mmCIF file of C-alpha atoms in Angstrom:
data_model
loop_
_atom_site.group_PDB
_atom_site.id
_atom_site.type_symbol
_atom_site.label_atom_id
_atom_site.label_comp_id
_atom_site.label_asym_id
_atom_site.label_seq_id
_atom_site.Cartn_x
_atom_site.Cartn_y
_atom_site.Cartn_z
ATOM 1 C CA MET A 203 49.937 31.212 -77.307
ATOM 2 C CA SER A 204 46.923 29.488 -74.944
ATOM 3 C CA SER A 205 49.515 26.871 -73.823
ATOM 4 C CA SER A 206 51.625 29.376 -71.116
ATOM 5 C CA VAL A 207 48.402 30.920 -70.099
ATOM 6 C CA ARG A 208 47.665 29.286 -66.841
ATOM 7 C CA GLN A 209 45.745 29.338 -64.035
ATOM 8 C CA ARG A 210 47.184 30.808 -60.979
ATOM 9 C CA PRO A 211 46.893 28.912 -57.864
ATOM 10 C CA GLY A 212 44.331 29.044 -54.505
ATOM 11 C CA LYS A 213 41.889 29.947 -57.765
ATOM 12 C CA SER A 214 38.264 27.847 -58.137
ATOM 13 C CA SER A 215 36.220 28.610 -60.565
ATOM 14 C CA ASP A 216 32.188 28.721 -59.394
ATOM 15 C CA ALA A 217 31.704 25.424 -60.459
ATOM 16 C CA ASP A 218 34.784 23.975 -58.382
ATOM 17 C CA SER A 219 33.504 26.375 -55.521
ATOM 18 C CA ALA A 220 30.323 24.922 -55.021
ATOM 19 C CA PRO A 221 30.664 21.594 -54.183
ATOM 20 C CA SER A 222 32.474 22.113 -51.381
ATOM 21 C CA LYS A 223 30.089 24.532 -49.521
ATOM 22 C CA THR A 224 27.504 22.478 -49.831
ATOM 23 C CA SER A 225 29.725 19.945 -48.730
ATOM 24 C CA SER A 226 31.312 22.130 -45.899
ATOM 25 C CA SER A 227 27.231 23.550 -45.039
ATOM 26 C CA SER A 228 25.965 19.750 -44.736
ATOM 27 C CA LYS A 229 24.921 18.588 -41.336
ATOM 28 C CA PRO A 230 25.854 14.914 -39.916
ATOM 29 C CA ARG A 231 22.157 12.847 -39.783
ATOM 30 C CA SER A 232 21.637 11.622 -36.432
ATOM 31 C CA ILE A 233 21.046 7.427 -35.729
ATOM 32 C CA TYR A 234 18.820 7.678 -33.483
ATOM 33 C CA PRO A 235 14.796 8.383 -34.776
ATOM 34 C CA PHE A 236 13.798 9.806 -32.414
ATOM 35 C CA SER A 237 15.061 13.376 -29.934
ATOM 36 C CA LEU A 238 15.732 13.411 -26.210
ATOM 37 C CA SER A 239 12.080 16.008 -26.523
ATOM 38 C CA ASP A 240 10.353 13.118 -28.256
ATOM 39 C CA LEU A 241 10.682 10.484 -25.381
ATOM 40 C CA GLY A 242 9.459 13.278 -22.797
ATOM 41 C CA ARG A 243 6.656 14.622 -24.331
ATOM 42 C CA LEU A 244 6.243 9.422 -25.169
ATOM 43 C CA ILE A 245 6.232 9.837 -21.080
ATOM 44 C CA VAL A 246 3.949 12.392 -20.039
ATOM 45 C CA LEU A 247 0.862 10.766 -22.654
ATOM 46 C CA ILE A 248 1.864 7.682 -20.812
ATOM 47 C CA PHE A 249 1.280 9.516 -17.467
ATOM 48 C CA VAL A 250 -1.103 11.142 -18.327
ATOM 49 C CA GLY A 251 -3.537 8.425 -19.917
ATOM 50 C CA SER A 252 -2.578 6.413 -16.605
ATOM 51 C CA CYS A 253 -3.565 9.088 -14.023
ATOM 52 C CA ILE A 254 -7.074 9.785 -16.950
ATOM 53 C CA THR A 255 -7.825 5.994 -16.453
ATOM 54 C CA SER A 256 -7.036 5.348 -13.591
ATOM 55 C CA TRP A 257 -9.914 8.090 -12.319
ATOM 56 C CA PHE A 258 -12.120 6.774 -14.801
ATOM 57 C CA VAL A 259 -11.931 3.048 -13.067
ATOM 58 C CA HIS A 260 -11.261 4.056 -9.752
ATOM 59 C CA LYS A 261 -13.669 7.216 -9.682
ATOM 60 C CA GLU A 262 -10.810 8.540 -6.647
ATOM 61 C CA ASP A 263 -7.549 8.778 -7.156
ATOM 62 C CA ILE A 264 -4.965 9.061 -10.576
ATOM 63 C CA TRP A 265 -3.023 6.730 -8.521
ATOM 64 C CA TRP A 266 -4.427 3.537 -8.849
ATOM 65 C CA GLY A 267 -5.341 3.057 -5.273
ATOM 66 C CA HIS A 268 -1.730 3.480 -4.604
ATOM 67 C CA ARG A 269 -0.215 7.217 -3.859
ATOM 68 C CA PRO A 270 3.214 7.906 -3.660
ATOM 69 C CA GLN A 271 4.703 9.205 -0.388
ATOM 70 C CA TYR A 272 6.070 12.200 -2.248
ATOM 71 C CA THR A 273 2.132 13.650 -3.436
ATOM 72 C CA LYS A 274 1.689 14.027 0.114
ATOM 73 C CA TYR A 275 1.747 17.505 1.901
ATOM 74 C CA ASN A 276 3.233 16.268 5.226
ATOM 75 C CA PHE A 277 5.609 14.025 3.726
ATOM 76 C CA TRP A 278 7.606 17.473 1.869
ATOM 77 C CA ARG A 279 7.100 18.921 5.194
ATOM 78 C CA GLY A 280 9.099 16.182 7.213
ATOM 79 C CA VAL A 281 11.729 16.301 4.871
ATOM 80 C CA ILE A 282 11.643 20.202 4.158
ATOM 81 C CA VAL A 283 10.795 21.946 7.265
ATOM 82 C CA LEU A 284 10.702 18.876 10.234
ATOM 83 C CA ASN A 285 13.994 17.472 9.437
ATOM 84 C CA PRO A 286 16.460 19.731 6.228
ATOM 85 C CA PRO A 287 19.104 17.689 4.859
ATOM 86 C CA HIS A 288 21.563 20.600 5.777
ATOM 87 C CA LEU A 289 20.664 20.525 9.065
ATOM 88 C CA LEU A 290 21.478 17.111 9.703
ATOM 89 C CA PRO A 291 24.202 15.522 11.393
ATOM 90 C CA ARG A 292 27.047 14.428 9.101
ATOM 91 C CA PRO A 293 27.778 10.642 9.161
ATOM 92 C CA SER A 294 31.565 10.513 10.704
ATOM 93 C CA ARG A 295 34.510 8.009 9.852
ATOM 94 C CA SER A 296 34.120 6.520 13.591
ATOM 95 C CA LEU A 297 32.095 2.739 14.248
ATOM 96 C CA GLY A 298 31.318 4.230 16.947
ATOM 97 C CA ALA A 299 29.583 7.405 15.653
ATOM 98 C CA ARG A 300 28.401 6.167 13.014
ATOM 99 C CA ALA A 301 26.045 3.150 15.057
ATOM 100 C CA ASN A 302 25.365 6.540 17.130
ATOM 101 C CA ALA A 303 24.346 9.049 14.190
ATOM 102 C CA PRO A 304 20.299 8.675 13.705
ATOM 103 C CA GLN A 305 19.152 6.392 10.742
ATOM 104 C CA ARG A 306 17.491 7.126 7.498
ATOM 105 C CA GLY A 307 14.636 5.820 5.673
ATOM 106 C CA PRO A 308 11.710 3.378 6.517
ATOM 107 C CA LEU A 309 11.985 2.981 10.020
ATOM 108 C CA LEU A 310 11.979 -0.315 11.913
ATOM 109 C CA LEU A 311 10.375 -1.005 15.598
ATOM 110 C CA THR A 312 9.801 -3.177 17.844
ATOM 111 C CA ASP A 313 5.971 -3.506 19.417
ATOM 112 C CA GLU A 314 7.478 -1.855 22.850
ATOM 113 C CA GLN A 315 8.963 0.291 21.183
ATOM 114 C CA LEU A 316 6.414 1.821 18.965
ATOM 115 C CA ALA A 317 4.551 1.518 22.040
ATOM 116 C CA GLN A 318 6.564 5.293 22.744
ATOM 117 C CA TYR A 319 4.452 6.693 20.064
ATOM 118 C CA ASP A 320 1.611 6.589 21.791
ATOM 119 C CA GLY A 321 1.148 10.693 21.860
ATOM 120 C CA SER A 322 1.981 10.795 25.373
ATOM 121 C CA ASP A 323 4.706 12.641 24.954
ATOM 122 C CA PRO A 324 3.885 15.472 23.183
ATOM 123 C CA LYS A 325 6.605 16.016 21.234
ATOM 124 C CA LYS A 326 7.284 12.758 18.978
ATOM 125 C CA PRO A 327 5.218 11.540 16.639
ATOM 126 C CA ILE A 328 1.934 9.071 17.228
ATOM 127 C CA TYR A 329 2.308 5.860 15.106
ATOM 128 C CA LEU A 330 -0.014 3.043 14.152
ATOM 129 C CA ALA A 331 1.119 -0.193 12.657
ATOM 130 C CA VAL A 332 -1.836 -2.439 10.632
ATOM 131 C CA ASN A 333 -0.306 -6.079 9.777
ATOM 132 C CA GLY A 334 3.385 -4.596 10.590
ATOM 133 C CA THR A 335 3.753 -1.424 8.599
ATOM 134 C CA ILE A 336 3.888 1.718 10.172
ATOM 135 C CA PHE A 337 2.074 4.881 9.570
ATOM 136 C CA ASP A 338 2.437 8.162 10.934
ATOM 137 C CA VAL A 339 -1.732 9.673 11.847
ATOM 138 C CA SER A 340 0.265 12.953 14.233
ATOM 139 C CA SER A 341 -1.666 14.813 11.357
ATOM 140 C CA GLY A 342 -5.118 13.594 13.794
ATOM 141 C CA ARG A 343 -3.729 13.460 17.737
ATOM 142 C CA LYS A 344 -7.493 14.587 18.238
ATOM 143 C CA PHE A 345 -8.568 11.217 16.904
ATOM 144 C CA TYR A 346 -5.327 9.158 17.907
ATOM 145 C CA GLY A 347 -3.793 11.697 20.774
ATOM 146 C CA PRO A 348 -4.697 10.763 24.439
ATOM 147 C CA GLY A 349 -8.756 11.419 25.355
ATOM 148 C CA GLY A 350 -9.130 10.526 20.929
ATOM 149 C CA SER A 351 -12.099 8.971 19.533
ATOM 150 C CA TYR A 352 -9.301 6.064 18.014
ATOM 151 C CA SER A 353 -6.922 6.677 21.087
ATOM 152 C CA PHE A 354 -6.747 2.584 21.963
ATOM 153 C CA PHE A 355 -4.693 2.307 18.068
ATOM 154 C CA ALA A 356 -2.035 4.617 18.661
ATOM 155 C CA GLY A 357 1.406 3.228 19.376
ATOM 156 C CA ALA A 358 0.833 -0.380 18.655
ATOM 157 C CA ASP A 359 -0.639 -2.830 15.729
ATOM 158 C CA ALA A 360 -4.248 -3.244 16.442
ATOM 159 C CA THR A 361 -4.227 -5.665 12.802
ATOM 160 C CA ARG A 362 -6.468 -8.124 14.508
ATOM 161 C CA GLY A 363 -9.105 -5.383 16.221
ATOM 162 C CA PHE A 364 -9.643 -3.448 12.323
ATOM 163 C CA VAL A 365 -11.180 -7.034 11.255
ATOM 164 C CA THR A 366 -13.256 -7.884 14.620
ATOM 165 C CA SER A 367 -13.857 -4.294 15.298
ATOM 166 C CA CYS A 368 -13.614 -4.951 18.958
ATOM 167 C CA PHE A 369 -11.381 -2.502 20.691
ATOM 168 C CA ASP A 370 -11.394 -3.499 24.216
ATOM 169 C CA THR A 371 -9.372 -7.184 23.796
ATOM 170 C CA ASP A 372 -8.516 -6.724 20.230
ATOM 171 C CA ILE A 373 -5.371 -4.601 20.272
ATOM 172 C CA THR A 374 -2.857 -7.246 18.960
ATOM 173 C CA PRO A 375 -1.481 -8.122 16.125
ATOM 174 C CA ASP A 376 -2.467 -11.843 16.218
ATOM 175 C CA ILE A 377 -4.829 -12.727 13.385
ATOM 176 C CA ARG A 378 -4.426 -16.507 14.478
ATOM 177 C CA GLY A 379 -8.383 -17.699 14.236
ATOM 178 C CA VAL A 380 -9.915 -14.196 13.483
ATOM 179 C CA GLU A 381 -10.986 -15.822 9.883
ATOM 180 C CA VAL A 382 -14.369 -18.062 11.876
ATOM 181 C CA MET A 383 -16.182 -14.623 12.349
ATOM 182 C CA TYR A 384 -16.508 -15.237 8.914
ATOM 183 C CA LEU A 385 -17.199 -18.781 8.967
ATOM 184 C CA PRO A 386 -20.970 -20.127 9.157
ATOM 185 C CA VAL A 387 -22.689 -21.225 12.384
ATOM 186 C CA SER A 388 -23.764 -25.370 11.884
ATOM 187 C CA ASP A 389 -27.653 -25.458 11.839
ATOM 188 C CA PRO A 390 -28.325 -30.009 12.715
ATOM 189 C CA ASP A 391 -31.321 -29.327 9.922
ATOM 190 C CA ILE A 392 -29.321 -27.917 7.343
ATOM 191 C CA ASP A 393 -26.165 -29.618 7.627
ATOM 192 C CA ALA A 394 -29.262 -33.216 6.796
ATOM 193 C CA LEU A 395 -29.305 -31.617 2.565
ATOM 194 C CA TYR A 396 -26.220 -31.940 2.444
ATOM 195 C CA THR A 397 -24.229 -35.567 2.120
ATOM 196 C CA SER A 398 -21.346 -35.752 4.148
ATOM 197 C CA GLY A 399 -18.913 -35.522 0.909
ATOM 198 C CA GLU A 400 -20.775 -31.971 -0.084
ATOM 199 C CA LEU A 401 -21.040 -31.195 3.508
ATOM 200 C CA LYS A 402 -16.845 -31.088 3.793
ATOM 201 C CA ALA A 403 -16.625 -29.464 1.031
ATOM 202 C CA LYS A 404 -18.411 -27.308 1.583
ATOM 203 C CA LYS A 405 -16.792 -26.210 4.733
ATOM 204 C CA GLU A 406 -13.132 -26.593 3.152
ATOM 205 C CA GLN A 407 -15.198 -23.892 0.169
ATOM 206 C CA GLU A 408 -16.466 -21.857 3.643
ATOM 207 C CA ARG A 409 -12.767 -21.669 4.901
ATOM 208 C CA ARG A 410 -11.124 -20.221 2.064
ATOM 209 C CA GLN A 411 -13.549 -17.455 2.139
ATOM 210 C CA ALA A 412 -13.254 -16.824 4.916
ATOM 211 C CA LYS A 413 -9.615 -16.056 5.223
ATOM 212 C CA ILE A 414 -9.149 -14.007 1.777
ATOM 213 C CA GLN A 415 -11.805 -11.411 3.253
ATOM 214 C CA VAL A 416 -9.605 -10.982 6.257
ATOM 215 C CA ASP A 417 -7.024 -10.140 3.894
ATOM 216 C CA ARG A 418 -9.593 -8.183 2.018
ATOM 217 C CA VAL A 419 -10.216 -6.201 5.655
ATOM 218 C CA ILE A 420 -6.350 -5.889 6.328
ATOM 219 C CA ALA A 421 -5.245 -5.004 2.924
ATOM 220 C CA HIS A 422 -8.110 -2.464 3.482
ATOM 221 C CA TRP A 423 -7.710 -0.901 5.948
ATOM 222 C CA LYS A 424 -3.726 -0.684 5.053
ATOM 223 C CA GLY A 425 -4.910 1.320 2.204
ATOM 224 C CA PHE A 426 -6.957 3.800 3.921
ATOM 225 C CA PHE A 427 -4.214 4.792 5.767
ATOM 226 C CA HIS A 428 -1.692 4.471 2.843
ATOM 227 C CA ASN A 429 -3.283 6.629 0.646
ATOM 228 C CA SER A 430 -5.031 9.596 2.794
ATOM 229 C CA PRO A 431 -3.254 12.896 2.348
ATOM 230 C CA LYS A 432 -3.126 13.295 6.707
ATOM 231 C CA TYR A 433 -0.807 9.921 6.872
ATOM 232 C CA MET A 434 2.204 8.503 5.867
ATOM 233 C CA THR A 435 4.266 4.678 5.448
ATOM 234 C CA VAL A 436 6.644 5.406 7.808
ATOM 235 C CA GLY A 437 8.463 1.410 8.912
ATOM 236 C CA LYS A 438 7.852 -1.493 9.762
ATOM 237 C CA VAL A 439 7.308 -3.123 12.425
ATOM 238 C CA LYS A 440 10.057 -5.615 13.762
ATOM 239 C CA ARG A 441 9.483 -9.416 15.033
ATOM 240 C CA GLU A 442 10.947 -12.750 15.471
ATOM 241 C CA GLN A 443 10.138 -15.526 12.595
ATOM 242 C CA GLY A 444 6.999 -17.810 14.496
ATOM 243 C CA TRP A 445 7.204 -14.582 16.985
ATOM 244 C CA GLU A 446 3.178 -16.215 17.416
ATOM 245 C CA ALA A 447 3.712 -19.905 18.064
ATOM 246 C CA GLU A 448 4.785 -17.497 22.128
ATOM 247 C CA ARG A 449 2.051 -16.444 22.973
ATOM 248 C CA PRO A 450 -1.936 -19.091 23.456
ATOM 249 C CA VAL A 451 -4.245 -19.162 20.439
ATOM 250 C CA PRO A 452 -5.933 -15.442 21.013
ATOM 251 C CA THR A 453 -10.254 -16.191 21.369
ATOM 252 C CA LEU A 454 -12.931 -14.632 19.126
ATOM 253 C CA CYS A 455 -14.557 -11.809 20.689
ATOM 254 C CA GLN A 456 -18.030 -11.838 21.116
ATOM 255 C CA LYS A 457 -19.259 -9.737 19.545
ATOM 256 C CA ALA A 458 -17.725 -11.543 16.352
ATOM 257 C CA MET A 459 -18.514 -14.746 17.175
ATOM 258 C CA ASP A 460 -22.082 -13.329 17.384
ATOM 259 C CA GLY A 461 -21.323 -11.427 13.845
ATOM 260 C CA ARG A 462 -20.849 -14.774 12.613
ATOM 261 C CA PRO A 463 -23.581 -16.134 9.386
ATOM 262 C CA THR A 464 -25.706 -19.063 9.150
ATOM 263 C CA ARG A 465 -25.251 -21.503 6.506
ATOM 264 C CA GLY A 466 -27.518 -21.909 3.729
ATOM 265 C CA PRO A 467 -29.384 -25.070 2.372
ATOM 266 C CA PRO A 468 -27.496 -26.997 -1.038
ATOM 267 C CA PRO A 469 -29.687 -25.586 -4.139
ATOM 268 C CA GLY A 470 -32.221 -27.407 -5.004
ATOM 269 C CA LYS A 471 -33.164 -28.874 -2.482
ATOM 270 C CA ALA A 472 -34.527 -25.887 0.325
ATOM 271 C CA LYS A 473 -37.045 -25.604 -2.547
ATOM 272 C CA SER A 474 -37.837 -28.545 -2.994
ATOM 273 C CA GLU A 475 -38.147 -29.213 0.988
ATOM 274 C CA SER A 476 -40.522 -26.361 1.487
ATOM 275 C CA GLU A 477 -42.596 -28.239 -1.287
ATOM 276 C CA SER A 478 -42.752 -31.000 0.289
ATOM 277 C CA SER A 479 -43.850 -29.304 3.391
ATOM 278 C CA HIS A 480 -46.718 -27.518 1.322
ATOM 279 C CA ASP A 481 -48.073 -29.884 -0.499
ATOM 280 C CA THR A 482 -48.696 -31.605 2.964
ATOM 281 C CA THR A 483 -50.129 -28.882 4.473
#
């Protein structure tokens, strides 16, 4: 009798159905140890920490002395207001039209083309260059435009003038020989305190330090315009390699020549000389 009692197909006991529900509700685990949200929080934490550290180190900005262009108001004003992408002409497939299309990206100007952006045409921006890097200084038109106190910088690469401060003669990118302004003036009485080997080594050291000082001054002015919230880096000056060889080496201006330092005596010898002169008196 018991053998005739059979369980109907399709029905299962509670014990059999429980595991199936558990197995169907389980979700596969991710093979990655972190999620995209965790990665995003980590990036934000690193960015904020970098900004705070830069502020404590430089005491001026949060960009480690190199402010990105996209953080400046003039950058987005130029992109959205003055040159909106939806109003730019679409590039044509023809080679002729493509060659005449306006250039996107950084500008490449020769010195002659750069001179056209000196502020004399109110419809054009005002550009100046430092060591081949072009900056848009249109926001400072009252300073760099016609009649402004710094109008001699407009439309030119005046790298030499930025170093020597001789703005009447040194509006040129040629910096050959400019390191002389940092070389000490020789004094025969002082030079006599050195041996020939010491004096030669001293002059070589002075020349290396002078070139380093020139590089520091140029880097300072490039950083000044690049990091300014009012001005923008827009391109480069296009010159042929070895362009300086076609010109004579500029003469150091009198103002820079008069500001040259004097060479001091070697360590220890100045004290001994002063003591010997004191003893004779």
